[in-house]
Amino acid sequence: MISEQVLAPIVENRAVAPDHVELIISSAVLSQAEPGQFAHILTPGMLRRPVSFSRIDQENGQVGLMFQIVGDGTRWLAERRHGEVLDILGPLGHGFAAPDPTKPWCLVGGGVGVPPLYAAAARYLHRSRPDVIIGARTADWVLMAQDFKDLGLDVTVATDDGTAGHAGTVMGPLETWLQDHPDGQVFACGPTPMLAAVSAACEGRATAYVALEQRMGCGIGACLACVVKAHGKEHAEYRRVCTEGPVFAAKELIW
Amino acid sequence: MISEQVLAPIVENRAVAPDHVELIISSAVLSQAEPGQFAHILTPGMLRRPVSFSRIDQENGQVGLMFQIVGDGTRWLAERRHGEVLDILGPLGHGFAAPDPTKPWCLVGGGVGVPPLYAAAARYLHRSRPDVIIGARTADWVLMAQDFKDLGLDVTVATDDGTAGHAGTVMGPLETWLQDHPDGQVFACGPTPMLAAVSAACEGRATAYVALEQRMGCGIGACLACVVKAHGKEHAEYRRVCTEGPVFAAKELIW
Amino acid sequence: MDVSVSLPRGLTLKNPVIAASGTFGFGPEYSRYVDIGALGGVSVKGVSPEPWLGNPTPRVWETPLGLLNSIGLQNPGMDVFLQEDLPFLRDQNAVVIVNIIGHTVDEYAQVAARMNHEPGVAALEVNISCPNIKEGGMSFGQDPDQAYAVMKAVRQVTDLPVMVKLSPNVTYPGLIAQAVEAAGADMISAINTLVGLAIDIKHRRPALGGVTGGLSGPAIKPVALRVVYEVAQSVNIPIIGMGGIATATDVLEFLLAGAQAVMVGTVTFQYPKRMNEIIEALPQVLHEYGFASVRDAVGQALPGRAPIRGGGQ
Amino acid sequence: MDVSVSLPRGLTLKNPVIAASGTFGFGPEYSRYVDIGALGGVSVKGVSPEPWLGNPTPRVWETPLGLLNSIGLQNPGMDVFLQEDLPFLRDQNAVVIVNIIGHTVDEYAQVAARMNHEPGVAALEVNISCPNIKEGGMSFGQDPDQAYAVMKAVRQVTDLPVMVKLSPNVTYPGLIAQAVEAAGADMISAINTLVGLAIDIKHRRPALGGVTGGLSGPAIKPVALRVVYEVAQSVNIPIIGMGGIATATDVLEFLLAGAQAVMVGTVTFQYPKRMNEIIEALPQVLHEYGFASVRDAVGQALPGRAPIRGGGQ
Ligand SMILES: Cc1cc2nc3c(=O)[nH]c(=O)nc-3n(C[C@H](O)[C@H](O)[C@H](O)COP(=O)(O)OP(=O)(O)OC[C@H]3O[C@@H](n4cnc5c(N)ncnc54)[C@H](O)[C@@H]3O)c2cc1C
Ligand SMILES: Cc1cc2nc3c(=O)[nH]c(=O)nc-3n(C[C@H](O)[C@H](O)[C@H](O)COP(=O)(O)OP(=O)(O)OC[C@H]3O[C@@H](n4cnc5c(N)ncnc54)[C@H](O)[C@@H]3O)c2cc1C
Ligand SMILES: Cc1cc2nc3c(=O)[nH]c(=O)nc-3n(C[C@H](O)[C@H](O)[C@H](O)COP(=O)(O)O)c2cc1C
Ligand SMILES: Cc1cc2nc3c(=O)[nH]c(=O)nc-3n(C[C@H](O)[C@H](O)[C@H](O)COP(=O)(O)O)c2cc1C
Ligand code: FES
Ligand code: FES
């Protein structure tokens, strides 16, 4: 798979929600990405910052990076402007494979887990039309709902505080979906506890693929920082989120 | 003596020679400085940077800081622009006392040692008119010659490479001056080896005052980083350049 | 919010932020910039029986987010300190901790004895990182037996609360801490600087006049936290933590790792008012992370306390 | 300009810049970004007789200009290494240094014996910072006798050039160096990481899954230079220096402090191509400071070499 160190100019910096920014950057190399892959971005810190692609526009050689400002690295990124250049390793990792068009498909995203699912929806729309469930803490932080709608998709929203859509987590709408769609396939991305819950809910009912987050060092498979426990041939083993992941079949993993 | 932590806006940033910049900053507190005192300036490094005042304009509440770009701190300072604000402790230390108007007076400056001497000339001109000897490595780096001339003073220049004035160090012209002016007084500032030579040349002939440089920590007398060896009452002792200095009578010091 | 700290032998601090020894002189120098009365305490520059001259210059050198110093414990000696320096701090009502140093066990005891019953001296901090002359220039803080000997001698001559300041330049800081606890130390302060070196490439020699120097500042914070965390599990006496503290959040990290109070050093050179700012910010930071007092936070990250594992993002 | 380095037992490096163990995996991962053939050498991730699983996550945490890691020496074991990983590096003509680890003296000897006569293995680096099981979890590198025992056992089973990698977390690194020199070590590499800790304030617990971790990166450079400088005066075997190197100037500092070559670790995570850039810049930097070769610079800041004191500014 292609992956390089690229210097990618920022084409646009847009606020998408309070404390949430999307950068559109120009890079032919990065625009070869699969949905679910990520960019490892140089910031002033000691480590690069991993961010998934929110959009992958191969035609125009552009990709999107949508992130929440949570610390120094993302704050620095949020302040970068049109014309500034980001130093990025990527595209990295293994993303979402194409869904099986013969089976119902659902995307379940929580918080900043939504953007890579949008990239997956946009990429595989010609094969299959997913149902979309978006969770967020509050109405303001529901990401990309309009983008999904622009793809013609139905979007179910759940917010922790009930300010938009269902009150509660994505698990309510997902349960309904799982009951309505036996033998479905679920792509999920979001906070780890959410993914654990999605994985448990899907067990025996749907095939779940989850995109994980883990603290990373190198981002390219050398340092073994970013591991998750998985079922090995004989006993438990570690897999690297940056290389074997970030997308894993939920049943591979030990939660 | 007054000394505070001030936030002083930059009024002007001007290149005065290749790799030499003068910042004019606005601060009523700093403009109370004596010539020879210094500003301890916050930069991104772990320690503040000491820089002497090149001009002290009490009337307009402005001071000048003229420096050579030698490392990260001075490079950062050189990039600061009109309107940006510097965080400064100052004015700090003991500067040049007024010269004795009954005795001939000479200023001897090397490199970035020249600016504080200009401040002294401007301050004490009404009492006494100094002769001025300026040394530099090369013609480009002769600082403030025109400023001294604007005060109506005679300026003798010496450059190491002979590209301006006398070829050689300031010691040639100084020797001539010392011969012509028995019982004179010399104010000197520049690299330590130059100050040692000035001090030796003046011994028994003229009273010399030298403004020293030393690596500093706190800049205000607490850490004892910036000491120089001096003749104590009984035996050698250390004095603090930031507090007892930077200006010392040359004969106090152990060279 | 209660930010006061109660320490052994009745030593009480109004808040946990103490100026670290050697970075705050004897007080007057910074008094123009710092509200000394608002500090939890002031640990003064190390004091020996006779004056020490210190090391050749340069005495400081910058490193990546660190500072190397080789001041060499220059100080005017205990008599001058008491006559000329202590009165100022006493007048400010500062909680004065006298940092004591010596080249022999006896010299430590001399300073400790001299400080006893001196009005205005609240506690002693025994700096065992000084080169000991008798044993060949290694420091008292690098050997448990010698550390024990120093503390024992100090204990015999003073009723003041005594903390021993640990060197991080040892294999097992916990062992040194246990030795001085056994010798009667009331508290531990940790850490002193890490031994480091910088090279002056241009002149092809070590940059500092003292050749090696002590590394302080943010760079050493992880080592400092580790030593505090380790020592907190090795002894039953309170710990004053330090090393690279620059913010109120840093203070909270040290509290969680097991410190009851902290000292703040190098950052004062950049930001003279920082200690006051930290003291002002601390209640808010404690509150934000769910603590009702300083005491409440102490040791919460030590093993055996149920960690609060966060749910969701 | 001659930047080659000649080391004991015929080990020759085309330049002094080696990828540091644990930061470069087994080679292929970085090969997309790094010109491996241009490096002085590659020290691979620590290899044990059987696979090691390593520590729980999080395994890395940022600190001020430093990085804490608690990978826990995860590795697939020596057999898998030889079958699956070594061939790639051999094909790149890399000078491969196999970093060996074990929980007992015997395990070290097993790996060393297994590597002997393996084509493509140029040298061994004995990492004595692993927790030893027999003596209660302390590391072999913290006690001269145990360090001696490990090196002695390795020496008995291999003709390869062997370097021992020192832990900085000891009172006297020079003593450990002398012990392994006496046991037949050909070289010293120094330093491994400093033990540090970070606190996850939000969850009120140590940030790393392994609780404490190893501190690397620019923050530790002054400590690394001090250890190199100290060890260079303690032993007569060559030293490979490391700790926080990020530029060609940093490399020169280590050479001046007594290292013959260097390893570069943490900075690779930020700048994968940095080692290649350093190698390109090195001749110019050496020239600028008046050196005609790498060899020329080695140890020039050690005592006894006349320092060049600059005149003027
Ligand atoms: C594969 C992958 C894809 C991601 N995609 C996105 C995305 O599309 N949008 C988005 O907003 N966030 C995403 N994240 C999380 C994002 O990497 C972190 O929010 C970001 O690194 C925080 O950096 P900071 O300096 O602002 O925060 P700090 O907390 O100051 O960062 C300190 C260190 O912790 C690491 N870190 C902090 N939070 C996380 C986290 N959640 N996961 C991994 N490392 C973390 C940082 O990388 C850094 O090394 C992704 C993480 C991974 C692993
Ligand atoms: C009292 C005093 C007055 C000074 N006045 C002037 C002036 O008017 N104009 C001018 O150009 N320079 C002056 N200097 C020197 C100036 O402080 C240094 O050039 C400057 O600190 C270099 O900082 P840097 O980060 O660019 O260099 P770096 O070399 O990267 O600095 C590293 C560290 O060394 C210190 N340092 C480096 N060179 C010197 C030096 N010569 N003296 C003291 N510390 C040094 C820095 O402050 C810093 O802590 C003065 C120094 C002192 C002590
Ligand atoms: C310039 C300087 C001088 C110091 N002098 C002393 C001293 O005399 N006695 C002492 O116990 N510690 C001394 N220290 C160590 C500090 O008290 C403190 O332990 C160390 O700097 C770590 O804290 P920091 O990172 O906040 O500075 C000194 C530190 C510095 C930077
Ligand atoms: C993520 C990581 C893993 C490491 N793993 C090993 C290892 O397996 N064996 C070893 O000897 N050193 C290991 N080290 C230490 C490095 O080889 C090196 O000694 C240290 O990081 C200092 O160099 P640096 O500051 O350039 O990184 C590791 C360091 C890091 C950052
Ligand atoms: S981040 Fe280094 S192996 Fe995944
Ligand atoms: S710089 Fe601290 S005493 Fe002068």
JSON list of C-alpha atoms and ligand atoms in Angstrom, two decimals, chain A residues 217 222-225, chain D residues 19-24 43-47 59-60 67-74 99-101 125-129 165-166 189-194 214-221 224 242-246 263-269, ligand 4:
[
{"chain": "A", "resi": 217, "resn": "GLY", "atom": "CA", "xyz": [4.56, 6.35, 18.96]},
{"chain": "A", "resi": 222, "resn": "ALA", "atom": "CA", "xyz": [8.03, -0.13, 14.59]},
{"chain": "A", "resi": 223, "resn": "CYS", "atom": "CA", "xyz": [7.65, 0.80, 18.24]},
{"chain": "A", "resi": 224, "resn": "LEU", "atom": "CA", "xyz": [4.84, -1.50, 19.45]},
{"chain": "A", "resi": 225, "resn": "ALA", "atom": "CA", "xyz": [3.24, 1.29, 21.47]},
{"chain": "D", "resi": 19, "resn": "ALA", "atom": "CA", "xyz": [19.27, 3.38, 14.74]},
{"chain": "D", "resi": 20, "resn": "ALA", "atom": "CA", "xyz": [18.59, 2.84, 18.47]},
{"chain": "D", "resi": 21, "resn": "SER", "atom": "CA", "xyz": [17.02, -0.36, 19.67]},
{"chain": "D", "resi": 22, "resn": "GLY", "atom": "CA", "xyz": [13.28, -0.38, 20.10]},
{"chain": "D", "resi": 23, "resn": "THR", "atom": "CA", "xyz": [12.68, 2.73, 18.03]},
{"chain": "D", "resi": 24, "resn": "PHE", "atom": "CA", "xyz": [13.29, 1.15, 14.63]},
{"chain": "D", "resi": 43, "resn": "SER", "atom": "CA", "xyz": [20.15, -2.01, 16.53]},
{"chain": "D", "resi": 44, "resn": "VAL", "atom": "CA", "xyz": [16.99, -4.09, 16.46]},
{"chain": "D", "resi": 45, "resn": "LYS", "atom": "CA", "xyz": [14.27, -4.33, 19.10]},
{"chain": "D", "resi": 46, "resn": "GLY", "atom": "CA", "xyz": [15.36, -6.45, 22.07]},
{"chain": "D", "resi": 47, "resn": "VAL", "atom": "CA", "xyz": [15.21, -10.19, 21.37]},
{"chain": "D", "resi": 59, "resn": "ARG", "atom": "CA", "xyz": [2.62, 2.39, 26.39]},
{"chain": "D", "resi": 60, "resn": "VAL", "atom": "CA", "xyz": [3.77, 5.90, 25.49]},
{"chain": "D", "resi": 67, "resn": "LEU", "atom": "CA", "xyz": [8.92, 10.54, 25.82]},
{"chain": "D", "resi": 68, "resn": "LEU", "atom": "CA", "xyz": [8.00, 7.92, 28.40]},
{"chain": "D", "resi": 69, "resn": "ASN", "atom": "CA", "xyz": [7.54, 4.40, 27.14]},
{"chain": "D", "resi": 70, "resn": "SER", "atom": "CA", "xyz": [6.60, 1.16, 28.81]},
{"chain": "D", "resi": 71, "resn": "ILE", "atom": "CA", "xyz": [6.56, -1.17, 25.83]},
{"chain": "D", "resi": 72, "resn": "GLY", "atom": "CA", "xyz": [7.86, -3.91, 28.08]},
{"chain": "D", "resi": 73, "resn": "LEU", "atom": "CA", "xyz": [10.22, -5.46, 25.53]},
{"chain": "D", "resi": 74, "resn": "GLN", "atom": "CA", "xyz": [7.51, -7.13, 23.51]},
{"chain": "D", "resi": 99, "resn": "ASN", "atom": "CA", "xyz": [19.86, -6.22, 21.08]},
{"chain": "D", "resi": 100, "resn": "ILE", "atom": "CA", "xyz": [19.53, -9.16, 23.45]},
{"chain": "D", "resi": 101, "resn": "ILE", "atom": "CA", "xyz": [17.43, -9.49, 26.57]},
{"chain": "D", "resi": 125, "resn": "GLU", "atom": "CA", "xyz": [24.10, -5.29, 22.26]},
{"chain": "D", "resi": 126, "resn": "VAL", "atom": "CA", "xyz": [23.39, -6.69, 25.70]},
{"chain": "D", "resi": 127, "resn": "ASN", "atom": "CA", "xyz": [20.52, -4.77, 27.22]},
{"chain": "D", "resi": 128, "resn": "ILE", "atom": "CA", "xyz": [20.95, -5.19, 30.95]},
{"chain": "D", "resi": 129, "resn": "SER", "atom": "CA", "xyz": [18.01, -3.01, 31.87]},
{"chain": "D", "resi": 165, "resn": "LYS", "atom": "CA", "xyz": [24.01, -1.10, 27.14]},
{"chain": "D", "resi": 166, "resn": "LEU", "atom": "CA", "xyz": [24.13, 0.76, 30.42]},
{"chain": "D", "resi": 189, "resn": "SER", "atom": "CA", "xyz": [26.46, 1.67, 24.67]},
{"chain": "D", "resi": 190, "resn": "ALA", "atom": "CA", "xyz": [24.87, 4.35, 26.81]},
{"chain": "D", "resi": 191, "resn": "ILE", "atom": "CA", "xyz": [22.36, 5.42, 27.83]},
{"chain": "D", "resi": 192, "resn": "ASN", "atom": "CA", "xyz": [19.20, 3.45, 28.08]},
{"chain": "D", "resi": 193, "resn": "THR", "atom": "CA", "xyz": [16.15, 5.36, 29.30]},
{"chain": "D", "resi": 194, "resn": "LEU", "atom": "CA", "xyz": [15.78, 7.06, 32.68]},
{"chain": "D", "resi": 214, "resn": "GLY", "atom": "CA", "xyz": [11.61, 4.84, 30.32]},
{"chain": "D", "resi": 215, "resn": "LEU", "atom": "CA", "xyz": [12.30, 8.48, 29.58]},
{"chain": "D", "resi": 216, "resn": "SER", "atom": "CA", "xyz": [13.99, 9.27, 26.25]},
{"chain": "D", "resi": 217, "resn": "GLY", "atom": "CA", "xyz": [14.32, 12.26, 23.94]},
{"chain": "D", "resi": 218, "resn": "PRO", "atom": "CA", "xyz": [16.02, 15.68, 24.16]},
{"chain": "D", "resi": 219, "resn": "ALA", "atom": "CA", "xyz": [15.11, 16.08, 27.85]},
{"chain": "D", "resi": 220, "resn": "ILE", "atom": "CA", "xyz": [17.67, 13.41, 28.80]},
{"chain": "D", "resi": 221, "resn": "LYS", "atom": "CA", "xyz": [20.55, 14.62, 26.64]},
{"chain": "D", "resi": 224, "resn": "ALA", "atom": "CA", "xyz": [23.36, 10.99, 28.62]},
{"chain": "D", "resi": 242, "resn": "MET", "atom": "CA", "xyz": [22.86, 8.06, 22.84]},
{"chain": "D", "resi": 243, "resn": "GLY", "atom": "CA", "xyz": [20.05, 9.91, 24.52]},
{"chain": "D", "resi": 244, "resn": "GLY", "atom": "CA", "xyz": [18.12, 12.76, 22.95]},
{"chain": "D", "resi": 245, "resn": "ILE", "atom": "CA", "xyz": [20.14, 13.14, 19.79]},
{"chain": "D", "resi": 246, "resn": "ALA", "atom": "CA", "xyz": [18.19, 15.12, 17.21]},
{"chain": "D", "resi": 263, "resn": "MET", "atom": "CA", "xyz": [22.50, 5.83, 18.32]},
{"chain": "D", "resi": 264, "resn": "VAL", "atom": "CA", "xyz": [19.41, 7.82, 17.47]},
{"chain": "D", "resi": 265, "resn": "GLY", "atom": "CA", "xyz": [15.99, 6.88, 18.75]},
{"chain": "D", "resi": 266, "resn": "THR", "atom": "CA", "xyz": [13.03, 9.00, 19.72]},
{"chain": "D", "resi": 267, "resn": "VAL", "atom": "CA", "xyz": [13.52, 11.73, 17.13]},
{"chain": "D", "resi": 268, "resn": "THR", "atom": "CA", "xyz": [12.80, 9.16, 14.41]},
{"chain": "D", "resi": 269, "resn": "PHE", "atom": "CA", "xyz": [9.16, 9.11, 15.51]},
{"chain": "E", "resi": 4, "resn": "LIG", "atom": "C1", "xyz": [9.67, 3.15, 22.35]},
{"chain": "E", "resi": 4, "resn": "LIG", "atom": "C2", "xyz": [11.04, 2.78, 22.78]},
{"chain": "E", "resi": 4, "resn": "LIG", "atom": "C3", "xyz": [11.42, 1.45, 22.87]},
{"chain": "E", "resi": 4, "resn": "LIG", "atom": "C4", "xyz": [12.70, 1.08, 23.29]},
{"chain": "E", "resi": 4, "resn": "LIG", "atom": "N1", "xyz": [13.05, -0.24, 23.33]},
{"chain": "E", "resi": 4, "resn": "LIG", "atom": "C5", "xyz": [14.34, -0.59, 23.65]},
{"chain": "E", "resi": 4, "resn": "LIG", "atom": "C6", "xyz": [14.78, -1.95, 23.60]},
{"chain": "E", "resi": 4, "resn": "LIG", "atom": "O1", "xyz": [14.03, -2.85, 23.25]},
{"chain": "E", "resi": 4, "resn": "LIG", "atom": "N2", "xyz": [16.06, -2.23, 23.95]},
{"chain": "E", "resi": 4, "resn": "LIG", "atom": "C7", "xyz": [16.93, -1.24, 24.33]},
{"chain": "E", "resi": 4, "resn": "LIG", "atom": "O2", "xyz": [18.09, -1.53, 24.61]},
{"chain": "E", "resi": 4, "resn": "LIG", "atom": "N3", "xyz": [16.55, 0.06, 24.34]},
{"chain": "E", "resi": 4, "resn": "LIG", "atom": "C8", "xyz": [15.28, 0.40, 24.01]},
{"chain": "E", "resi": 4, "resn": "LIG", "atom": "N4", "xyz": [14.92, 1.74, 24.02]},
{"chain": "E", "resi": 4, "resn": "LIG", "atom": "C9", "xyz": [15.90, 2.77, 24.40]},
{"chain": "E", "resi": 4, "resn": "LIG", "atom": "C10", "xyz": [16.55, 3.41, 23.19]},
{"chain": "E", "resi": 4, "resn": "LIG", "atom": "O3", "xyz": [17.26, 2.45, 22.44]},
{"chain": "E", "resi": 4, "resn": "LIG", "atom": "C11", "xyz": [17.52, 4.52, 23.64]},
{"chain": "E", "resi": 4, "resn": "LIG", "atom": "O4", "xyz": [18.46, 3.97, 24.53]},
{"chain": "E", "resi": 4, "resn": "LIG", "atom": "C12", "xyz": [16.79, 5.65, 24.35]},
{"chain": "E", "resi": 4, "resn": "LIG", "atom": "O5", "xyz": [15.54, 5.85, 23.78]},
{"chain": "E", "resi": 4, "resn": "LIG", "atom": "C13", "xyz": [17.59, 6.95, 24.34]},
{"chain": "E", "resi": 4, "resn": "LIG", "atom": "O6", "xyz": [17.79, 7.43, 23.05]},
{"chain": "E", "resi": 4, "resn": "LIG", "atom": "P1", "xyz": [16.80, 8.53, 22.35]},
{"chain": "E", "resi": 4, "resn": "LIG", "atom": "O7", "xyz": [16.65, 9.63, 23.33]},
{"chain": "E", "resi": 4, "resn": "LIG", "atom": "O8", "xyz": [17.50, 8.92, 21.08]},
{"chain": "E", "resi": 4, "resn": "LIG", "atom": "O9", "xyz": [15.52, 7.83, 22.08]},
{"chain": "E", "resi": 4, "resn": "LIG", "atom": "C14", "xyz": [13.63, 2.09, 23.60]},
{"chain": "E", "resi": 4, "resn": "LIG", "atom": "C15", "xyz": [13.25, 3.44, 23.50]},
{"chain": "E", "resi": 4, "resn": "LIG", "atom": "C16", "xyz": [11.98, 3.80, 23.09]},
{"chain": "E", "resi": 4, "resn": "LIG", "atom": "C17", "xyz": [11.62, 5.25, 23.00]}
]
